[in-house]
Coordinates of N, CA, C and O in Angstrom, one line a residue:
M88 N 60.9 123.3 173.8 CA 60.9 123.2 172.3 C 59.5 123.0 171.8 O 59.1 123.6 170.9
E89 N 58.8 122.1 172.5 CA 57.4 121.9 172.0 C 56.5 123.1 172.1 O 55.7 123.5 171.3
Q90 N 56.7 123.9 173.2 CA 56.0 125.1 173.5 C 56.3 126.1 172.4 O 55.4 126.8 171.8
S91 N 57.6 126.2 172.0 CA 58.0 127.1 171.0 C 57.4 126.8 169.6 O 56.9 127.7 168.9
S92 N 57.3 125.5 169.3 CA 56.7 125.1 168.0 C 55.2 125.4 168.0 O 54.7 125.8 167.0
H93 N 54.5 125.3 169.2 CA 53.1 125.7 169.2 C 53.0 127.2 169.0 O 52.1 127.6 168.3
Q94 N 53.8 128.0 169.7 CA 53.8 129.4 169.5 C 54.0 129.8 168.1 O 53.4 130.7 167.6
I95 N 55.0 129.2 167.4 CA 55.3 129.5 166.1 C 54.1 129.2 165.2 O 53.8 130.0 164.3
C96 N 53.5 128.0 165.4 CA 52.3 127.6 164.6 C 51.2 128.6 164.7 O 50.5 129.0 163.8
D97 N 51.0 129.0 166.0 CA 49.9 130.0 166.2 C 50.2 131.4 165.6 O 49.4 132.0 165.0
A98 N 51.5 131.8 165.6 CA 51.9 133.0 165.0 C 51.8 132.9 163.5 O 51.3 133.9 162.8
L99 N 52.2 131.8 162.9 CA 52.1 131.6 161.5 C 50.6 131.7 161.0 O 50.3 132.3 160.0
Y100 N 49.7 131.1 161.8 CA 48.3 131.2 161.4 C 47.8 132.6 161.5 O 47.0 133.1 160.7
A101 N 48.3 133.4 162.5 CA 47.8 134.7 162.7 C 48.3 135.7 161.6 O 47.5 136.5 161.2
V102 N 49.5 135.6 161.2 CA 50.1 136.6 160.3 C 50.0 136.1 158.8 O 50.2 136.9 157.9
Q103 N 49.9 134.8 158.6 CA 49.8 134.2 157.3 C 51.0 134.5 156.4 O 50.9 134.8 155.2
T104 N 52.2 134.5 157.0 CA 53.4 134.7 156.3 C 54.6 134.0 157.0 O 54.5 133.7 158.2
V105 N 55.6 133.7 156.3 CA 56.8 133.1 156.9 C 57.9 134.1 157.0 O 59.0 133.7 157.4
N106 N 57.7 135.4 156.8 CA 58.6 136.4 157.0 C 58.9 136.6 158.5 O 58.0 136.9 159.3
L107 N 60.1 136.3 158.9 CA 60.5 136.3 160.3 C 60.2 137.6 161.0 O 59.8 137.7 162.2
S108 N 60.5 138.7 160.3 CA 60.2 140.1 160.9 C 58.8 140.3 161.2 O 58.4 140.8 162.3
I109 N 57.9 139.8 160.4 CA 56.5 140.0 160.6 C 56.0 138.9 161.6 O 55.2 139.2 162.5
L110 N 56.5 137.7 161.5 CA 56.2 136.7 162.4 C 56.5 137.0 163.9 O 55.8 136.7 164.8
A111 N 57.6 137.7 164.0 CA 58.1 138.1 165.4 C 57.1 139.0 166.1 O 57.1 139.1 167.3
T112 N 56.3 139.7 165.3 CA 55.3 140.6 165.9 C 54.1 139.9 166.4 O 53.3 140.5 167.2
A113 N 53.9 138.7 166.1 CA 52.7 138.0 166.4 C 52.7 137.2 167.7 O 51.8 136.6 168.2
F114 N 53.9 137.2 168.4 CA 54.0 136.5 169.7 C 53.4 137.3 170.8 O 53.6 138.5 170.9
S115 N 52.7 136.6 171.7 CA 52.2 137.2 172.9 C 53.3 137.3 173.9 O 54.3 136.6 173.9
G116 N 53.1 138.1 174.9 CA 54.1 138.2 176.0 C 54.7 139.6 176.0 O 54.3 140.5 175.2
H117 N 55.7 139.7 176.8 CA 56.3 141.0 177.0 C 57.7 141.2 176.3 O 58.3 142.2 176.4
A118 N 58.1 140.1 175.6 CA 59.4 140.2 175.0 C 59.4 141.1 173.8 O 58.3 141.3 173.2
K119 N 60.5 141.7 173.5 CA 60.6 142.7 172.4 C 60.6 141.9 171.1 O 60.9 140.7 171.0
E120 N 60.1 142.6 170.0 CA 60.1 141.9 168.7 C 61.5 141.4 168.3 O 61.6 140.3 167.7
E121 N 62.5 142.2 168.6 CA 63.9 141.7 168.3 C 64.2 140.4 169.0 O 64.9 139.6 168.4
S122 N 63.8 140.3 170.2 CA 64.0 139.0 171.0 C 63.3 137.9 170.3 O 63.8 136.7 170.2
N123 N 62.0 138.1 169.9 CA 61.2 137.1 169.2 C 61.9 136.7 167.9 O 61.9 135.5 167.6
Y124 N 62.4 137.7 167.2 CA 63.1 137.4 165.9 C 64.3 136.5 166.1 O 64.5 135.5 165.4
K125 N 65.1 136.9 167.1 CA 66.3 136.0 167.4 C 65.9 134.6 167.9 O 66.6 133.7 167.5
R126 N 64.8 134.5 168.6 CA 64.3 133.2 169.1 C 63.9 132.4 167.9 O 64.2 131.2 167.8
L127 N 63.2 133.0 166.9 CA 62.9 132.3 165.7 C 64.1 131.8 164.9 O 64.1 130.7 164.4
Q128 N 65.1 132.7 164.8 CA 66.3 132.3 164.1 C 67.0 131.1 164.8 O 67.4 130.2 164.1
R129 N 67.1 131.2 166.1 CA 67.7 130.0 166.8 C 66.9 128.7 166.6 O 67.5 127.7 166.4
F130 N 65.6 128.9 166.7 CA 64.7 127.7 166.5 C 64.9 127.1 165.1 O 65.0 125.8 165.0
L131 N 65.0 127.9 164.1 CA 65.0 127.4 162.7 C 66.5 127.1 162.3 O 66.6 126.5 161.2
H132 N 67.5 127.5 163.0 CA 68.9 127.3 162.6 C 69.2 125.9 162.1 O 69.8 125.7 161.0
N133 N 68.9 124.9 162.9 CA 69.2 123.5 162.5 C 67.9 122.7 162.1 O 68.0 121.5 162.1
F134 N 66.9 123.4 161.8 CA 65.6 122.7 161.5 C 65.6 122.2 160.1 O 66.0 123.0 159.2
E135 N 65.3 121.0 159.9 CA 65.2 120.4 158.6 C 63.8 119.8 158.4 O 63.3 119.1 159.3
L136 N 63.2 120.1 157.3 CA 61.9 119.5 157.0 C 62.0 118.1 156.5 O 62.9 117.9 155.6
P137 N 61.2 117.2 156.9 CA 61.3 115.9 156.4 C 60.5 115.8 155.1 O 59.3 115.5 155.0
Y138 N 61.2 116.2 154.0 CA 60.5 116.4 152.7 C 59.8 115.2 152.2 O 58.7 115.3 151.6
A139 N 60.3 114.0 152.3 CA 59.7 112.8 151.8 C 58.4 112.6 152.6 O 57.3 112.4 151.9
E140 N 58.4 112.7 153.9 CA 57.1 112.5 154.6 C 56.1 113.7 154.4 O 54.9 113.4 154.2
L141 N 56.6 114.9 154.2 CA 55.8 116.0 153.9 C 55.1 115.9 152.6 O 53.9 116.1 152.4
S142 N 55.8 115.4 151.6 CA 55.2 115.2 150.2 C 54.2 114.1 150.3 O 53.1 114.3 149.6
H143 N 54.4 113.0 151.0 CA 53.4 112.0 151.1 C 52.1 112.5 151.8 O 51.0 112.2 151.4
F144 N 52.3 113.3 152.8 CA 51.2 113.9 153.5 C 50.4 114.9 152.6 O 49.2 114.8 152.6
V145 N 51.1 115.7 151.9 CA 50.4 116.7 151.0 C 49.6 115.9 149.9 O 48.4 116.2 149.6
V146 N 50.2 114.9 149.3 CA 49.6 114.1 148.3 C 48.3 113.4 148.8 O 47.2 113.4 148.2
K147 N 48.5 112.9 150.0 CA 47.3 112.2 150.6 C 46.2 113.2 151.0 O 45.1 112.9 150.8
L148 N 46.6 114.3 151.5 CA 45.7 115.4 151.9 C 44.9 115.9 150.7 O 43.7 116.1 150.8
L149 N 45.6 116.0 149.6 CA 44.9 116.6 148.4 C 44.2 115.5 147.6 O 43.3 115.8 146.8
G150 N 44.5 114.2 147.9 CA 43.8 113.1 147.2 C 44.2 113.0 145.7 O 43.4 112.6 144.9
V151 N 45.4 113.4 145.4 CA 45.9 113.4 144.1 C 46.5 112.0 143.7 O 47.2 111.4 144.5
E152 N 46.1 111.4 142.6 CA 46.6 110.1 142.2 C 47.8 110.3 141.3 O 47.8 111.3 140.5
G153 N 48.7 109.4 141.3 CA 49.9 109.4 140.5 C 49.7 109.0 139.1 O 48.6 108.6 138.8
P154 N 50.7 108.9 138.3 CA 52.0 109.3 138.6 C 52.2 110.8 138.7 O 51.4 111.6 138.2
Y155 N 53.4 111.2 139.3 CA 53.6 112.6 139.5 C 54.8 113.1 138.6 O 55.7 112.3 138.3
T156 N 54.8 114.4 138.4 CA 55.9 115.0 137.7 C 56.3 116.2 138.6 O 55.5 117.0 139.0
L157 N 57.6 116.2 138.9 CA 58.2 117.3 139.8 C 58.6 118.4 138.9 O 59.3 118.3 137.9
A158 N 58.1 119.6 139.2 CA 58.5 120.8 138.5 C 59.2 121.7 139.4 O 58.7 122.0 140.5
L159 N 60.4 122.2 139.0 CA 61.2 123.0 139.9 C 61.3 124.4 139.2 O 61.8 124.5 138.1
D160 N 60.9 125.4 139.9 CA 61.0 126.8 139.4 C 62.3 127.4 139.9 O 62.5 127.6 141.1
R161 N 63.2 127.6 139.0 CA 64.5 128.1 139.4 C 64.7 129.6 139.2 O 65.8 130.1 139.3
T162 N 63.6 130.3 139.0 CA 63.8 131.7 138.7 C 64.3 132.5 139.8 O 64.8 133.6 139.7
R163 N 64.1 132.0 141.1 CA 64.5 132.8 142.2 C 65.7 132.2 143.0 O 66.1 132.6 144.0
L164 N 66.2 131.1 142.4 CA 67.4 130.5 143.1 C 68.6 131.3 142.8 O 68.8 131.8 141.7
E165 N 69.5 131.4 143.8 CA 70.7 132.1 143.6 C 71.9 131.2 143.8 O 71.9 130.3 144.7
S166 N 72.9 131.4 143.1 CA 74.1 130.5 143.2 C 74.9 131.0 144.5 O 75.1 132.1 144.7
R167 N 75.2 130.0 145.3 CA 75.9 130.3 146.6 C 77.4 130.0 146.4 O 78.2 130.2 147.3
C168 N 77.8 129.6 145.2 CA 79.2 129.3 145.0 C 79.9 130.3 144.1 O 80.1 130.1 142.9
R169 N 80.1 131.5 144.6 CA 80.7 132.6 143.8 C 82.1 132.9 144.3 O 82.5 132.7 145.3

């Protein structure tokens, strides 16, 4: 698992996108792009970002002082309850 996460980080840096189809092309080795794509899907299937910790990290990294206002852009959200 740790090796996979390092490979994904390297690939993300190389292609500068989170598009899995493009990301799958950036892996080294002899595996087909389709196999890399499926491996990415399996890896990300149950992956959850720790949003609270991530937000603290980003704020600290940017050196932004509070208070904060959260803005949510809903222009691209789709309803999943149809």
